Amino acid sequence: MSKLPKITLTFWIMKICATTLGETAGDLLSMTLKIGYAVSSLILIGFFFTTLVAQLRSKKHHPMLYWAVILSTSTAGTTMSDYMDRTLGLGYAKGSAILLMLLLAILAFWRFTVRDLSVENIKTFKVELLYWTAILFSNTLGTALGDFLSDNSGLGFGGGAILISGLIGIIALTYYFTSVSRVILFWAAFVLTRPLGATMGDLLTKPYEKGGLNFGTIGSSAVLFFILVFFVFHSTQAERKAFAPQEPIPSA
């Protein structure tokens, strides 16, 4: 039995919501609560490893647990990216380049050792560990790219979100109207949803004078958390119905 959810429209809605929440929650710890990037990274990486171990030890797909790991990779990715770009002084462009090379190296190792990058039927410990490692670095890369588009490209938060949304739209059209590899399209969309979440998170939390909507990290995180919980509950109920034993139809 696969331990991962089916790739549907609901999956992508939840992914964008989780990554946006990861951006706002990461900023809540490091900036609003003034814990700092280094300490925040340690806290959130600890949360990531805790949820990851629980996910790896589970024997079947648990929606709440799966999305907890996705959320933890998003929050850890936010603080890891900020630590690289700001505390270490690498900057968004150099940090993004390093993270891109690391992600490509992980996917290349996965491809050459397992011979398959598909995420439809992950069942072994090794492949699932590679899957979550790739997700952690894709979310960290996405944060750096989102910050670069928002702060350095001149597009601003709204412009960055529109650009990435357009790229995701192109991927969706390619999926429905071409025969391009579904594996390539999945990972392209997965990577791009993180900078979309990063730019949307900045758009929600930053003050008006910086081009944001000034909702703040606390309010934005709370709303996004309840939206994600709603979808997780919905998917959990749908999965239970799908695997529930069917009542026999009485004979006439």
Coordinates of C-alpha atoms in Angstrom, one line a residue:
M1 CA 0.0 0.0 0.0
S2 CA 1.4 3.4 -1.0
K3 CA 1.9 5.8 1.9
L4 CA 1.4 8.9 -0.2
P5 CA -1.8 10.6 -1.3
K6 CA -3.2 10.6 -4.8
I7 CA -2.1 13.5 -6.9
T8 CA -5.3 15.5 -7.5
L9 CA -6.4 19.1 -7.6
T10 CA -7.1 18.9 -3.8
F11 CA -3.5 17.8 -3.3
W12 CA -2.2 20.9 -5.1
I13 CA -4.5 23.2 -3.1
M14 CA -3.3 21.7 0.1
K15 CA 0.3 21.9 -1.0
I16 CA 0.1 25.6 -1.8
C17 CA -1.7 26.2 1.5
A18 CA 0.9 24.3 3.5
T19 CA 3.8 26.0 1.8
T20 CA 2.3 29.4 2.3
L21 CA 1.7 28.5 6.0
G22 CA 5.3 27.4 6.2
E23 CA 6.5 30.8 5.0
T24 CA 4.3 32.7 7.5
A25 CA 5.0 30.4 10.4
G26 CA 8.7 30.4 9.8
D27 CA 8.7 34.2 9.7
L28 CA 6.5 34.2 12.9
L29 CA 9.2 32.4 14.8
S30 CA 12.3 34.0 13.4
M31 CA 11.1 37.6 13.0
T32 CA 7.8 38.3 14.9
L33 CA 8.9 36.4 18.0
K34 CA 12.5 37.5 17.4
I35 CA 13.9 34.0 18.0
G36 CA 16.4 34.4 15.1
Y37 CA 17.1 32.4 12.0
A38 CA 19.6 30.0 13.6
V39 CA 17.5 29.0 16.6
S40 CA 14.3 28.9 14.5
S41 CA 16.0 26.6 12.0
L42 CA 17.0 24.2 14.8
I43 CA 13.5 24.2 16.3
L44 CA 11.8 23.6 12.9
I45 CA 14.4 21.1 11.7
G46 CA 13.7 19.2 15.0
F47 CA 10.0 19.3 14.2
F48 CA 10.7 18.1 10.7
F49 CA 12.8 15.1 12.0
T50 CA 10.1 14.2 14.5
T51 CA 7.3 14.2 12.0
L52 CA 9.5 12.4 9.4
V53 CA 10.4 9.6 11.7
A54 CA 6.7 9.1 12.5
Q55 CA 5.9 9.1 8.8
L56 CA 8.7 6.6 8.0
R57 CA 7.6 4.3 10.8
S58 CA 4.0 4.3 9.7
K59 CA 2.7 1.3 7.6
K60 CA 0.1 3.2 5.6
H61 CA -1.0 6.6 4.5
H62 CA -2.2 8.9 7.3
P63 CA -3.3 12.3 5.8
M64 CA -2.7 14.2 9.0
L65 CA 0.8 12.8 9.4
Y66 CA 1.7 13.3 5.7
W67 CA 0.7 17.0 5.7
A68 CA 2.4 17.5 9.0
V69 CA 5.7 16.5 7.4
I70 CA 4.9 18.7 4.3
L71 CA 4.3 21.6 6.7
S72 CA 7.4 20.9 8.7
T73 CA 9.6 20.8 5.5
S74 CA 8.0 24.2 4.5
T75 CA 8.7 25.9 7.8
A76 CA 12.2 24.3 8.1
G77 CA 12.9 25.3 4.5
T78 CA 11.9 28.9 5.2
T79 CA 14.3 29.3 8.1
M80 CA 17.1 27.3 6.4
S81 CA 16.9 29.5 3.4
D82 CA 16.8 32.7 5.5
Y83 CA 19.8 31.5 7.4
M84 CA 21.8 30.8 4.2
D85 CA 20.7 34.0 2.4
R86 CA 20.8 36.5 5.3
T87 CA 22.8 35.2 8.3
L88 CA 25.6 33.6 6.2
G89 CA 25.3 36.5 3.7
L90 CA 25.1 34.4 0.6
G91 CA 22.2 36.4 -0.9
Y92 CA 19.1 35.1 -2.7
A93 CA 20.8 34.4 -6.1
K94 CA 23.8 32.5 -4.8
G95 CA 21.7 30.7 -2.1
S96 CA 19.2 29.6 -4.8
A97 CA 22.0 28.4 -7.1
I98 CA 23.5 26.2 -4.3
L99 CA 20.1 24.8 -3.3
L100 CA 19.2 24.1 -7.0
M101 CA 22.4 22.1 -7.4
L102 CA 21.8 20.1 -4.2
L103 CA 18.2 19.3 -5.3
L104 CA 19.3 18.2 -8.8
A105 CA 22.0 16.0 -7.1
I106 CA 19.4 14.4 -4.9
L107 CA 17.1 13.7 -7.8
A108 CA 20.0 12.4 -9.9
F109 CA 21.0 10.0 -7.1
W110 CA 17.4 8.9 -6.8
R111 CA 17.1 8.3 -10.6
F112 CA 20.4 6.4 -11.0
T113 CA 19.9 4.2 -7.9
V114 CA 16.2 3.4 -8.1
R115 CA 15.7 3.9 -11.8
D116 CA 12.3 5.6 -11.2
L117 CA 11.4 9.1 -10.0
S118 CA 7.6 8.3 -9.8
V119 CA 5.8 9.3 -6.7
E120 CA 2.7 7.3 -7.4
N121 CA 3.8 4.0 -5.8
I122 CA 6.4 4.7 -3.1
K123 CA 6.6 1.7 -0.7
T124 CA 10.2 1.2 0.3
F125 CA 12.1 3.0 3.1
K126 CA 14.9 4.1 0.8
V127 CA 12.7 5.6 -1.8
E128 CA 10.5 7.4 0.8
L129 CA 13.6 8.8 2.5
L130 CA 14.8 10.2 -0.9
Y131 CA 11.3 11.6 -1.5
W132 CA 11.3 13.5 1.7
T133 CA 14.9 14.7 1.3
A134 CA 14.0 16.1 -2.1
I135 CA 10.9 17.8 -0.7
L136 CA 12.9 19.4 2.1
F137 CA 15.4 20.9 -0.4
S138 CA 12.8 21.8 -3.0
N139 CA 10.9 23.8 -0.3
T140 CA 14.1 25.5 0.9
L141 CA 14.9 26.4 -2.8
G142 CA 11.4 27.6 -3.3
T143 CA 11.8 30.0 -0.3
A144 CA 15.0 31.5 -1.7
L145 CA 13.4 31.8 -5.2
G146 CA 10.3 33.4 -3.8
D147 CA 12.3 35.9 -1.8
F148 CA 14.5 36.7 -4.8
L149 CA 11.4 37.4 -7.0
S150 CA 9.7 39.5 -4.2
D151 CA 12.7 41.5 -3.1
N152 CA 15.4 41.6 -5.9
S153 CA 13.6 41.1 -9.2
G154 CA 11.5 44.3 -9.1
L155 CA 8.3 42.3 -9.5
G156 CA 7.2 42.7 -5.9
F157 CA 5.1 40.2 -3.9
G158 CA 2.1 40.4 -6.2
G159 CA 4.1 40.3 -9.4
G160 CA 6.2 37.3 -8.2
A161 CA 3.0 35.4 -7.3
I162 CA 1.5 36.2 -10.7
L163 CA 4.6 35.1 -12.6
I164 CA 4.9 31.7 -10.7
S165 CA 1.1 31.2 -11.1
G166 CA 1.5 31.6 -14.8
L167 CA 4.4 29.1 -14.9
I168 CA 2.3 26.6 -12.9
G169 CA -0.6 27.2 -15.4
I170 CA 1.7 26.3 -18.3
I171 CA 2.7 23.1 -16.5
A172 CA -1.0 22.3 -16.0
L173 CA -1.7 22.8 -19.7
T174 CA 1.3 20.7 -20.7
Y175 CA -0.1 18.0 -18.4
Y176 CA -3.5 17.9 -20.1
F177 CA -2.5 18.5 -23.7
T178 CA 0.9 16.9 -24.2
S179 CA 2.6 13.6 -23.5
V180 CA 5.5 15.2 -21.6
S181 CA 6.7 12.9 -18.7
R182 CA 4.3 13.1 -15.7
V183 CA 7.3 12.7 -13.4
I184 CA 9.1 15.8 -14.8
L185 CA 5.9 17.8 -14.6
F186 CA 5.2 16.7 -11.0
W187 CA 8.6 17.8 -9.7
A188 CA 8.5 21.0 -11.7
A189 CA 5.1 21.9 -10.2
F190 CA 6.2 20.8 -6.8
V191 CA 9.2 23.0 -6.8
L192 CA 7.2 26.0 -8.2
T193 CA 4.5 25.8 -5.6
R194 CA 7.0 26.6 -2.9
P195 CA 8.1 30.0 -4.3
L196 CA 4.4 30.6 -4.9
G197 CA 3.7 30.0 -1.2
A198 CA 6.7 32.1 -0.3
T199 CA 5.5 35.1 -2.4
M200 CA 1.9 34.7 -1.2
G201 CA 3.1 34.5 2.4
D202 CA 5.1 37.7 1.9
L203 CA 2.1 39.3 0.2
L204 CA -0.2 38.5 3.1
T205 CA 2.2 39.5 5.9
K206 CA 4.3 42.4 4.7
P207 CA 3.2 46.0 5.5
Y208 CA 1.5 48.2 2.8
E209 CA 4.6 50.3 2.2
K210 CA 6.4 47.2 1.2
G211 CA 3.7 46.0 -1.2
G212 CA 2.0 43.6 1.2
L213 CA -1.5 43.3 2.6
N214 CA -0.4 43.8 6.2
F215 CA -2.3 40.8 7.7
G216 CA 0.7 40.0 9.9
T217 CA 2.3 36.6 10.5
I218 CA 0.0 35.6 13.4
G219 CA -3.3 36.3 11.6
S220 CA -2.2 34.8 8.3
S221 CA -0.7 31.7 9.9
A222 CA -3.9 31.1 11.9
V223 CA -6.2 31.4 8.8
L224 CA -4.0 29.2 6.7
F225 CA -3.7 26.6 9.5
F226 CA -7.5 26.2 9.8
I227 CA -7.9 26.0 6.0
L228 CA -5.3 23.2 5.8
V229 CA -6.9 21.4 8.8
F230 CA -10.3 21.5 6.9
F231 CA -8.8 19.9 3.8
V232 CA -6.9 17.3 5.8
F233 CA -10.1 16.4 7.6
H234 CA -12.0 16.2 4.3
S235 CA -9.3 14.0 2.7
T236 CA -9.3 11.7 5.8
Q237 CA -13.0 11.2 5.6
A238 CA -12.9 10.6 1.9
E239 CA -10.1 8.0 2.4
R240 CA -12.1 6.2 5.1
K241 CA -15.1 6.0 2.9
A242 CA -13.0 4.7 0.0
F243 CA -11.6 1.8 2.1
A244 CA -14.7 1.1 4.1
P245 CA -16.2 -2.4 3.5
Q246 CA -19.1 -2.4 1.2
E247 CA -22.5 -3.6 2.5
P248 CA -23.8 -6.6 0.5
I249 CA -26.7 -5.8 -1.7
P250 CA -29.7 -7.9 -0.4
S251 CA -31.1 -10.3 -3.0
A252 CA -34.6 -9.7 -4.2

